[in-house]
Coordinates of C-alpha atoms in Angstrom, one line a residue:
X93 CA 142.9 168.2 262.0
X94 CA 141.2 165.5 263.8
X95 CA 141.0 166.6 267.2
X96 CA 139.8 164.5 269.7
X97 CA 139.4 166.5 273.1
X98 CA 139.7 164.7 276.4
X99 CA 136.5 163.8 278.4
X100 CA 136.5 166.3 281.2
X101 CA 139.3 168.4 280.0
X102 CA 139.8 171.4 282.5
X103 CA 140.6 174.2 280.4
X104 CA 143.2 177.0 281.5
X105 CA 142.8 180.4 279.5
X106 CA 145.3 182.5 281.1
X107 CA 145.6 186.3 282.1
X108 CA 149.4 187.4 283.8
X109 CA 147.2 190.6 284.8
X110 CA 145.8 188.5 287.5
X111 CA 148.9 187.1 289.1
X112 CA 150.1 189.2 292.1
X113 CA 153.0 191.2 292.1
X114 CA 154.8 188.4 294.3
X115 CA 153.8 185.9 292.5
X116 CA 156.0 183.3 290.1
X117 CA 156.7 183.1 286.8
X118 CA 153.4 183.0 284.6
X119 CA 155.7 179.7 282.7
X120 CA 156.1 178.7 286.2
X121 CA 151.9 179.6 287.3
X122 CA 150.7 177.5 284.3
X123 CA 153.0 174.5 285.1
X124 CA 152.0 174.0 288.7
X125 CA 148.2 174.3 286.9
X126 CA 149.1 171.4 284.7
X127 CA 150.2 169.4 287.4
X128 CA 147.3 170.1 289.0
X129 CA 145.1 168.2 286.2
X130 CA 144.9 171.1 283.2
X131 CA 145.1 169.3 280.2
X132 CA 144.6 172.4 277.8
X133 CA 146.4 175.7 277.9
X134 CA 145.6 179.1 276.1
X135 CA 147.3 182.3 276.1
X136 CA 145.2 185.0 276.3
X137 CA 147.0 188.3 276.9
X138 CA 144.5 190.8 275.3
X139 CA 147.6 193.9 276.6
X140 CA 150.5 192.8 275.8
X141 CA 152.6 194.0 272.7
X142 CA 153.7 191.6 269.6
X143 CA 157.1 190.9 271.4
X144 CA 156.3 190.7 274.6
X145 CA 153.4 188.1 273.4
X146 CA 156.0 186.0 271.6
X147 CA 158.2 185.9 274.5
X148 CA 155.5 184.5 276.8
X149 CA 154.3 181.9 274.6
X150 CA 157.8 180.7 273.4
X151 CA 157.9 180.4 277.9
X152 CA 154.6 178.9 278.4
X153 CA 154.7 177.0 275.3
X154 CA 158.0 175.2 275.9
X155 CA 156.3 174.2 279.7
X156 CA 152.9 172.9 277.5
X157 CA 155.3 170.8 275.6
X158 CA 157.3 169.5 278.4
X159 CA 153.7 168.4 280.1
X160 CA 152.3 167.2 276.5
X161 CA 149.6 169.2 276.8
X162 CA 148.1 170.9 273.9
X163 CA 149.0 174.6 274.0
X164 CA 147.1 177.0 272.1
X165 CA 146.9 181.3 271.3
X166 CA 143.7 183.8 271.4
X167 CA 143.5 184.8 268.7
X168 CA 146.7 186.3 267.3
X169 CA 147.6 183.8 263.8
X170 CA 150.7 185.6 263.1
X171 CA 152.0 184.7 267.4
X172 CA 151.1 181.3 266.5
X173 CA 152.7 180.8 263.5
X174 CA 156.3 182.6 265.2
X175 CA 156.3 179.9 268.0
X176 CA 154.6 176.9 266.4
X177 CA 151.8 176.7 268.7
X178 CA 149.1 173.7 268.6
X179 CA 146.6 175.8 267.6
X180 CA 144.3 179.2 267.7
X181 CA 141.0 179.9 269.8
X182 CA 139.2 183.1 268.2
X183 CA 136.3 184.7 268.9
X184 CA 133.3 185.6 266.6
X185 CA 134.5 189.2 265.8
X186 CA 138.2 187.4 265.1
X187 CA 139.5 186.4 262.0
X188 CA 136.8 183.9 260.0
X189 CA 137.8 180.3 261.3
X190 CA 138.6 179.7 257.2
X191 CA 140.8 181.9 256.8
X192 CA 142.9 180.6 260.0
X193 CA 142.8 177.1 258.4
X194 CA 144.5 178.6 255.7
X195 CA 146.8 180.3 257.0
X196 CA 147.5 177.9 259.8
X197 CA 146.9 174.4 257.9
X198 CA 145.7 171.2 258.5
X199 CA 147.8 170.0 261.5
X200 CA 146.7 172.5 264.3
X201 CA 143.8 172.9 266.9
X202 CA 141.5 175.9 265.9
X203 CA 138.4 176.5 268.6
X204 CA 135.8 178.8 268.1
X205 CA 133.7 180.7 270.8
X206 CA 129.7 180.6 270.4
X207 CA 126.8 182.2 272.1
X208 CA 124.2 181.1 270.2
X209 CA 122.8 177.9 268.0
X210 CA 123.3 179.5 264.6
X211 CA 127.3 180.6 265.7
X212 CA 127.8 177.4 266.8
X213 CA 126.1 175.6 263.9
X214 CA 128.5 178.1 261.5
X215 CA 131.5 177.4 263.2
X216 CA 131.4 173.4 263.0
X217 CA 130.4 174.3 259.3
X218 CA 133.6 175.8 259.1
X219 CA 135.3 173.3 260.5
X220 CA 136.3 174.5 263.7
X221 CA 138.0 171.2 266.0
X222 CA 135.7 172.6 269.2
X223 CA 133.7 175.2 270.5
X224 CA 134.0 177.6 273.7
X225 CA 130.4 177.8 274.2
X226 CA 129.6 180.9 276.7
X227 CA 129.5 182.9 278.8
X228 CA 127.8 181.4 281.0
X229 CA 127.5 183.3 283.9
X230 CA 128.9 187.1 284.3
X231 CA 132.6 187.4 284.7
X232 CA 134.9 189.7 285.7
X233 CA 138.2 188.5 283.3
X234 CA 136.5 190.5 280.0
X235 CA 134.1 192.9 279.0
X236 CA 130.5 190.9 277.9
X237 CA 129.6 191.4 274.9
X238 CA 127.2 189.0 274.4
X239 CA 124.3 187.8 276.9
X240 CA 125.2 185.1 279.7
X241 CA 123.4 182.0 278.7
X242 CA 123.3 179.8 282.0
X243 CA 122.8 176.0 281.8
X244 CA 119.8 175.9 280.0
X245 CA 121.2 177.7 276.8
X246 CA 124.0 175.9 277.1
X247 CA 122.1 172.9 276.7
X248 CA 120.0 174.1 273.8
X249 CA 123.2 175.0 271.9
X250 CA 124.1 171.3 272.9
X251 CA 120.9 169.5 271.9
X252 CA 121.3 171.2 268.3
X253 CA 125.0 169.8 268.0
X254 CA 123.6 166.5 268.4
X255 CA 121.6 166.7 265.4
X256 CA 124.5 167.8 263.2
X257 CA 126.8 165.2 261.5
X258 CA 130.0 166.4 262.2
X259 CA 130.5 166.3 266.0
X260 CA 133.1 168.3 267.5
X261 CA 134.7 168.9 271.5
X262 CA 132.8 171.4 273.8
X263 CA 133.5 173.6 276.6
X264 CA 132.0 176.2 278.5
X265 CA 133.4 179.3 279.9
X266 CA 132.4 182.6 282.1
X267 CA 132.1 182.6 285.8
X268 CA 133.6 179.0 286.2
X269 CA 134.7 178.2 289.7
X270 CA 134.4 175.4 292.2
X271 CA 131.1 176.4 293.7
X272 CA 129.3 176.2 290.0
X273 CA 131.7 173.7 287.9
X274 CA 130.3 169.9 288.7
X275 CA 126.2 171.8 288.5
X276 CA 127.0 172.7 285.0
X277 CA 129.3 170.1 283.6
X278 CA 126.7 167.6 285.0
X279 CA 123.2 169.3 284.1
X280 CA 123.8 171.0 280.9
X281 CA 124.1 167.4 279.3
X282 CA 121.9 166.5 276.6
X283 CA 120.2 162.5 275.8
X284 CA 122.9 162.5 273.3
X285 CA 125.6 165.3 273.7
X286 CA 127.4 166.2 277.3
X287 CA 130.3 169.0 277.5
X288 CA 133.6 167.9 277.3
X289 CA 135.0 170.2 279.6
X290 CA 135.2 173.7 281.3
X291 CA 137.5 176.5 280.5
X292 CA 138.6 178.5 284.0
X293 CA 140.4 182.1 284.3
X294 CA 140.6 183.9 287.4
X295 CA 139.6 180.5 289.8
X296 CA 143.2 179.5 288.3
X297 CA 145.0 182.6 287.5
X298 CA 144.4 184.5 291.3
X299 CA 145.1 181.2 293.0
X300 CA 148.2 181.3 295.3
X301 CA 148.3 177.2 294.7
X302 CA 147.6 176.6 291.2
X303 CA 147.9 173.0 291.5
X304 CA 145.9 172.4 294.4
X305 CA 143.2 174.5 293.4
X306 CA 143.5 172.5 289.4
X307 CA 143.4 168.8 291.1
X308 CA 140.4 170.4 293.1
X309 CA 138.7 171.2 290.2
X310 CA 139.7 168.1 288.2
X311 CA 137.9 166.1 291.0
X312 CA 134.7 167.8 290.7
X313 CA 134.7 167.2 286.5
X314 CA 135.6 163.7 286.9
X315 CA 133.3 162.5 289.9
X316 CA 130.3 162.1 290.1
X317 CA 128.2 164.5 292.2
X318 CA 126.3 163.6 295.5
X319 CA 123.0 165.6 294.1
X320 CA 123.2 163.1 290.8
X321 CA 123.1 159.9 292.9
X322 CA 122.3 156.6 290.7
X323 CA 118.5 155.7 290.6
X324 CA 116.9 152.0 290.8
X325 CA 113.7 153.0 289.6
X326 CA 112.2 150.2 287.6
X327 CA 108.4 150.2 286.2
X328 CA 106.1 148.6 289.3
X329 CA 103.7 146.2 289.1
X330 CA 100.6 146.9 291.7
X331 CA 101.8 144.5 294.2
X332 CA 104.9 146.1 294.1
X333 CA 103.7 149.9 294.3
X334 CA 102.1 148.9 297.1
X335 CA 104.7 147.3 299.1
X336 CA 106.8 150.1 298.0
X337 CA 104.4 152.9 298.8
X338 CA 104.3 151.4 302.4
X339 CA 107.9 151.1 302.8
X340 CA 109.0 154.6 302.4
X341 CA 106.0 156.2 304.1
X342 CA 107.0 153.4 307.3
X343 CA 110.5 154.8 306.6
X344 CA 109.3 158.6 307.4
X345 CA 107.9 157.4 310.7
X346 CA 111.3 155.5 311.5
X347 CA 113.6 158.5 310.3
X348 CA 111.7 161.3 311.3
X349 CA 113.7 163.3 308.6
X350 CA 114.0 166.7 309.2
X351 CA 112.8 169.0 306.4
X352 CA 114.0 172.8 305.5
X353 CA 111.5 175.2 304.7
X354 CA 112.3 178.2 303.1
X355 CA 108.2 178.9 302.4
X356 CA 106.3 181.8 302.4
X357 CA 104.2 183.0 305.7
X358 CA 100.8 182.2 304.6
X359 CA 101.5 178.5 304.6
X360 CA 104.2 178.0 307.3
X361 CA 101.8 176.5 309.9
X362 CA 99.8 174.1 307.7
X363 CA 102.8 172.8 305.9
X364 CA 104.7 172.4 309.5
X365 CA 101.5 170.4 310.7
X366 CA 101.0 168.6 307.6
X367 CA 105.3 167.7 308.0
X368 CA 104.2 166.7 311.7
X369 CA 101.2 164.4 310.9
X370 CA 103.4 162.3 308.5
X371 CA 106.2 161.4 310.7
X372 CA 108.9 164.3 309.8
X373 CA 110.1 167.2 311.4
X374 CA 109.8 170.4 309.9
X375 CA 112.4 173.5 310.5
X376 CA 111.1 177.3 308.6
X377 CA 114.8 178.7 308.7
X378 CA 115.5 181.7 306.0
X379 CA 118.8 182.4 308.1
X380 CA 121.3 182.2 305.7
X381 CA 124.0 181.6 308.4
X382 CA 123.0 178.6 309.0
X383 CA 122.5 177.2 305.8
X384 CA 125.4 174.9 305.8
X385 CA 124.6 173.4 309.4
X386 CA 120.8 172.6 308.4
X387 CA 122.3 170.9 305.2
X388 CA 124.0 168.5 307.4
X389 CA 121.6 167.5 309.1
X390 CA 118.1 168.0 307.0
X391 CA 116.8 165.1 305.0
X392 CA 115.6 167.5 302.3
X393 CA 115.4 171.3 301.5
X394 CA 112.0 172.7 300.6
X395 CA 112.2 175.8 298.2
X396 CA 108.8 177.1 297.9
X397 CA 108.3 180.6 295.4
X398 CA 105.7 181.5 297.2
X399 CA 107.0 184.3 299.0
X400 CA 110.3 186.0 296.7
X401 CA 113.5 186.1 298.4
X402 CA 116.8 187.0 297.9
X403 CA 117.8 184.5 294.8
X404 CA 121.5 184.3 295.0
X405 CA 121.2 183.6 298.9
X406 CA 118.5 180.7 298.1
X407 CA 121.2 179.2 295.5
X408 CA 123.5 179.5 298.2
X409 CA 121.4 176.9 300.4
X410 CA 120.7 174.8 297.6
X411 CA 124.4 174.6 296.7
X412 CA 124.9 173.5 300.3
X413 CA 122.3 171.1 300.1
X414 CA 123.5 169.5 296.3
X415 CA 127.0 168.7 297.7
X416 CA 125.6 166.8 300.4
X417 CA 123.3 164.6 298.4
X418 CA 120.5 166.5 300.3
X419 CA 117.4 166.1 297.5
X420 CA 115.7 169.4 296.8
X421 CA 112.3 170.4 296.0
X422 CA 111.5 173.0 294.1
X423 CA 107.6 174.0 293.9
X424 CA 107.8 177.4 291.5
X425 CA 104.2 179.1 292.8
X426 CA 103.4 181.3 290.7
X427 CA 106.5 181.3 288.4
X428 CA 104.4 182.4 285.0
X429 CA 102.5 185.4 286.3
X430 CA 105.1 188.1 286.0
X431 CA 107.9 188.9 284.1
X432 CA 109.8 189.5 287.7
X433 CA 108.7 185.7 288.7
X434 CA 109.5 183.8 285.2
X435 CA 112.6 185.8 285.6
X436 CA 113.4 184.1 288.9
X437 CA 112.5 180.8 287.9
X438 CA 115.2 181.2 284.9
X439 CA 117.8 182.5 287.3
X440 CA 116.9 179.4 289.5
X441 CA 117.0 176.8 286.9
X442 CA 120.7 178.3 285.7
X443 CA 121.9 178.3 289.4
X444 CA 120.7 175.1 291.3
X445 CA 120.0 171.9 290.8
X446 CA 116.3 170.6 292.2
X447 CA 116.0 167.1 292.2
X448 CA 112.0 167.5 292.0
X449 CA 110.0 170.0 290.6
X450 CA 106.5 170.4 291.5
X451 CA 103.6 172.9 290.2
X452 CA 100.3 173.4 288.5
X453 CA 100.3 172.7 284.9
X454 CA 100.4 176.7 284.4
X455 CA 103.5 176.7 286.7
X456 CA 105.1 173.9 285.1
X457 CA 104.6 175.4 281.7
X458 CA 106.6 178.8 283.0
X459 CA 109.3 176.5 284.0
X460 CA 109.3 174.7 281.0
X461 CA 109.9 178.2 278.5
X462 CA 112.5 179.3 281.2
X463 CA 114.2 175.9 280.8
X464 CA 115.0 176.9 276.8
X465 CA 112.1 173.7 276.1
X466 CA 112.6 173.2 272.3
X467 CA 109.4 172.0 271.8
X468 CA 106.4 174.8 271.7
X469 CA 105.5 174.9 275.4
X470 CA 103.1 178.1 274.6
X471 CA 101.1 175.6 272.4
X472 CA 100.4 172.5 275.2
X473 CA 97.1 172.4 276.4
X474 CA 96.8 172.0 280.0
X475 CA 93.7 170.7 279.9
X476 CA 94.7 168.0 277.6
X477 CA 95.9 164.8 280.0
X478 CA 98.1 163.5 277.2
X479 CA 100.1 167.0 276.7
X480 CA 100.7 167.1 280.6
X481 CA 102.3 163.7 280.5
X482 CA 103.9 164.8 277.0
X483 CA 105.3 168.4 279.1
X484 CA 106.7 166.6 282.5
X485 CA 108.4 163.7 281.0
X486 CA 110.7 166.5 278.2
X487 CA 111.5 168.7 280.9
X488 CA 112.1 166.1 283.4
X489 CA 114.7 164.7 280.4
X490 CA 116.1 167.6 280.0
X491 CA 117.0 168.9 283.8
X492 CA 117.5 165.1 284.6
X493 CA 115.1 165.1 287.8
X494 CA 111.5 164.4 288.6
X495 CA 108.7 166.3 287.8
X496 CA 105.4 166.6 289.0
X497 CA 102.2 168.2 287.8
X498 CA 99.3 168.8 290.6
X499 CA 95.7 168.9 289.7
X500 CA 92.8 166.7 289.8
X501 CA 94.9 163.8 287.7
X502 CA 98.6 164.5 288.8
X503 CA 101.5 163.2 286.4
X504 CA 104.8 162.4 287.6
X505 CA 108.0 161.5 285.0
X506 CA 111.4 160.6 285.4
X507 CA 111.6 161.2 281.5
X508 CA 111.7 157.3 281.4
X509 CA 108.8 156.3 283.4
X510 CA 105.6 158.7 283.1
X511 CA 102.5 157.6 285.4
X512 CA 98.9 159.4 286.5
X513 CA 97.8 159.1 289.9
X514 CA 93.8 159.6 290.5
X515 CA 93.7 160.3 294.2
X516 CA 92.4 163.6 296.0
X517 CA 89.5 165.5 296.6
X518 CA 88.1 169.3 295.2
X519 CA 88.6 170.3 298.5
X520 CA 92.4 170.4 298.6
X521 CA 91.7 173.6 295.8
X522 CA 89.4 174.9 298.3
X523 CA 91.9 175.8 301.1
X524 CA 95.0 177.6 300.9
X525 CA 98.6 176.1 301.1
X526 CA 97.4 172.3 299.9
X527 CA 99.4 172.9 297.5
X528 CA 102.8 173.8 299.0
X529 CA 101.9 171.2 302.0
X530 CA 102.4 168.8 298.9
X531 CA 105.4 169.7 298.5
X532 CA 106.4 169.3 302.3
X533 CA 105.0 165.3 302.0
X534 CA 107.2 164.8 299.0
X535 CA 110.2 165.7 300.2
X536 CA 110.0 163.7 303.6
X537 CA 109.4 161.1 300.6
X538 CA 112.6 161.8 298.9
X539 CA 114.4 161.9 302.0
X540 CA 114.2 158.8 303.2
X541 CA 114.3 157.3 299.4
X542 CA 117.1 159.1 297.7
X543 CA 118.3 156.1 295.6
X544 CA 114.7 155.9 294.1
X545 CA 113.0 159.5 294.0
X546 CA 110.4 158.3 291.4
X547 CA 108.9 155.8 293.4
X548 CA 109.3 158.3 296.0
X549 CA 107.4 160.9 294.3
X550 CA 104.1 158.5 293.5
X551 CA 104.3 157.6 297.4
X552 CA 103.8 161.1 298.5
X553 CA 101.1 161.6 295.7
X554 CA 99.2 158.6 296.8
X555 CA 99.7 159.5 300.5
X556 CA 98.4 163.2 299.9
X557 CA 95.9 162.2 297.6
X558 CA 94.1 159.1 299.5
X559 CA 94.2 161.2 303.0
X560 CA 92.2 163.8 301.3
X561 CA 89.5 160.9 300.1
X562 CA 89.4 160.0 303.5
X563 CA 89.1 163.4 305.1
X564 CA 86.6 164.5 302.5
X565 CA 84.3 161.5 304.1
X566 CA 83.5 163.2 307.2
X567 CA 83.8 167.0 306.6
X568 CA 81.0 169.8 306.3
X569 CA 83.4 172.0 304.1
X570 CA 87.2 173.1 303.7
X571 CA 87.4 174.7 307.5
X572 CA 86.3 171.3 308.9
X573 CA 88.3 169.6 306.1
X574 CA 91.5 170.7 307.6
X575 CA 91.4 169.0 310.4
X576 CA 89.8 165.6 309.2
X577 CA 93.1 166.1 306.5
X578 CA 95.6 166.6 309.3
X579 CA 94.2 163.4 310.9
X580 CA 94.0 161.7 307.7
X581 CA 97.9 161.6 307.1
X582 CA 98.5 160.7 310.9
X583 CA 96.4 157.5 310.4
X584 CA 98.0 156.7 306.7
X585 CA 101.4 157.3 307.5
X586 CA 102.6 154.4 308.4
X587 CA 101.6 152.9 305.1
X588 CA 99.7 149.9 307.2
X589 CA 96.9 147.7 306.2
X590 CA 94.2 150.8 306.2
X591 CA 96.3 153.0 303.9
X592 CA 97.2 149.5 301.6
X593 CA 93.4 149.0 301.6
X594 CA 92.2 152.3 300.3
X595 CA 95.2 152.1 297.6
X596 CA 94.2 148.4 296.6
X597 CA 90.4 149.1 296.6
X598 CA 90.8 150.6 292.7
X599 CA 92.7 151.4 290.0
X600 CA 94.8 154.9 291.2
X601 CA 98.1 154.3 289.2
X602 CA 98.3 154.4 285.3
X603 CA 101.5 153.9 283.7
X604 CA 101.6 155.8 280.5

């Protein structure tokens, strides 16, 4: 059939085992779940015996129908067939999609769960009316089989749908709830090709309120998060760079924004002075109790890879962080050197969202094979200016944030706009921490310009970069460069007619 599934359909797959022992009905559970804002039901009860599975979908089915909301079985054709059920969802080691169209005919719902590209490419082959694309994350409702994929498999399986000529629904499923659901509904999109929905178990099935926690969950599929904020970037003439260079780095000195550090000890002092000279306030907190109280009040949260922490607890701040607006920076140090750090970076990329990524073109390039890049990152050459530009503005398309690449031309892409900024001196590779100290000027940058992080990005590159020319003038070497640098960003930030004339006085900015 023709099967046309609802934009951010919230997908109940039930399980009675979950459901206390004081609990109503499971007829009764899945209504209050519907009211809620579930607009797809499937019964899933792996234990139960032929009758007793009959019974419970003729219950839940007749409480679908009452609702009009499409009501489907796992797996079992013949339990289907007894209660005339909308439809089947089977799994890859289930009957062959075919031979359910036969048996079931042209008139009901089959879905099809994937793991991978080629299962998913098969299954629309066979004609399947949507895919349960998964697990995503690890889950307690079912044995795993098959490896979690996080968001960026879920997007390649998505970006290879586009290309197809049939197009068919999509949801995900595995470790669902509402800490994770808007991240991954909203960042696993593709240019061409976003999810349709999420399919939930045990965030639904344990709830003592069904259909409070549903319309909860409803909400956070059909608004739009705080961390995806609309941008009014637009390409900028040199008049206008300027005059908005100068506005946000004016803006830092007005806001004094405070910015969270979770860096590593080597740079903790230069980073905090560098965060000083340019008009913001630095905090280095790794106190995971007071995550949530710093997201309130921070202007941006600094995650620097430098020294390896305790991943799930970093998500933990970042997730406080995205559902505040709060922009992140995300500066991956070291992430390709070994198999423990590109590791980390992949577990990163599948459990936050950064609204700016900043590294080397080495760095970069780790994040980019984490990321699932289609194109052969292995075979960029980092030398090569063109392939830098070519590398930041594909991954910044596909993770939907900025990018930046640090060396002696840095690049920075929105995926729209790509631009090269020529602006620093050798001696920034000459001392340690420059690098990570970078990352502290952008994100006072994006603080105070969240509507516009691009344009925030190039003023912290030009900042950085031009206060380096000018400390360069009058040092002996990197020890005396330190300080001249310190001083350097005092005396630019405030974007005024000295810092305006060293950006004016040549070409720095190349749109490309």
């Amino acid at each position: 059939m023709v099967y046309q599934m609802k934009p951010n359909t919230l997908y109940l797959v039930t399980d009675s085992g979950l459901l206390s022992s004081s609990a109503e009905s499971l007829e009764a559970h899945v209504e209050k779940a519907i009211q809620g804002g579930v607009d797809l039901v499937q019964l899933r009860e792996k234990d139960a015996d032929t009758a007793e599975f009959i019974e419970k979908a003729r219950k839940v089915g007749a409480v679908c129908k009452k609702h009009n909301v499409p009501f489907l079985i796992n797996d079992r054709v013949d339990v289907a067939l007894a209660v005339d059920a909308d439809g089947v969802h089977v799994g890859q080691d289930d009957m062959p999609c075919t031979l359910v169209r036969q048996l079931l005919g042209q008139g009901k719902i089959i879905g099809v769960s994937c793991n991978t590209i080629e299962e998913a490419e098969k299954a629309v082959e066979n004609g399947a009316d949507y895919l349960g694309i998964g697990p995503v994350y690890d889950t307690s409702t079912k044995e795993l089989t098959k490896p979690t994929l996080g968001v960026s498999g879920v997007q390649a399986i998505l970006a290879h749908l586009e290309t197809l000529d049939r197009q068919v629904g999509t949801v995900v499923i595995g470790g669902l709830n509402a800490s994770n659901i808007d991240r991954v509904h909203h960042t696993s999109s593709t240019k061409g090709k976003r999810l349709d929905g999420v399919a939930v178990v045990s965030v639904l099935m344990t709830s003592s309120d069904p259909e409070r926690v549903a319309a909860g969950l409803k909400g956070l599929l059909t608004d739009e998060p705080a961390f995806k904020q609309a941008q009014k970037t637009s390409l900028l003439s040199t008049t206008d760079l300027t005059a908005k260079t100068a506005a946000i780095l004016s803006s830092i000195r007005q806001k004094s924004p405070l910015i969270h550090h979770l860096t590593n000890n080597v740079v903790k002092n230069f980073s905090a002075n560098v965060t000083l000279a340019i008009g913001a306030s630095p905090i280095m907190s790794e106190i995971k109790e007071e995550a949530e109280d710093l997201a309130k009040v921070n202007g941006a949260l600094l995650v620097n890879m430098g020294m390896l922490r305790d991943a799930s607890e970093t998500c933990l701040t970042i997730a406080a962080n995205n559902r505040l607006g709060k922009p992140v920076i995300f500066d991956p140090v070291g992430g390709g050197a070994t198999t423990f750090r590109r590791n980390t970076v992949k577990f990163f990329l599948d459990n936050a969202y950064f609204d700016l990524i900043k590294g080397n073109a080495g760095e970069i390039q780790a994040v980019a094979g984490r990321a699932s890049m289609m194109r052969g990152v292995d075979s960029l050459d980092a030398s090569n200016l063109s392939d830098r530009c070519a590398l930041a503005k594909d991954l910044a398309n596909k993770l939907g944030n900025i990018v930046v690449i640090s060396g002696v031309e840095d690049v920075v892409s929105n995926g729209d706009l790509t631009a090269v900024v020529r602006a620093g001196h050798q001696y920034l590779g000459d001392v340690t921490g420059s690098g990570c100290s970078l990352g502290s000027t952008l994100s006072a940058c994006l603080a105070v310009s969240p509507h516009d992080k691009f344009s925030a990005a190039l003023a912290g590159l030009l900042l950085y970069g031009l206060a380096a020319e000018r400390a360069a003038v009058s040092a002996q070497g990197p020890g005396t460069f330190v300080p001249a640098f310190i001083d350097a960003l005092y005396h630019y930030s405030d974007g005024g007619k000295d810092f305006q004339a060293a950006l004016g006085a040549r070409e720095i900015v190349t749109f490309v």
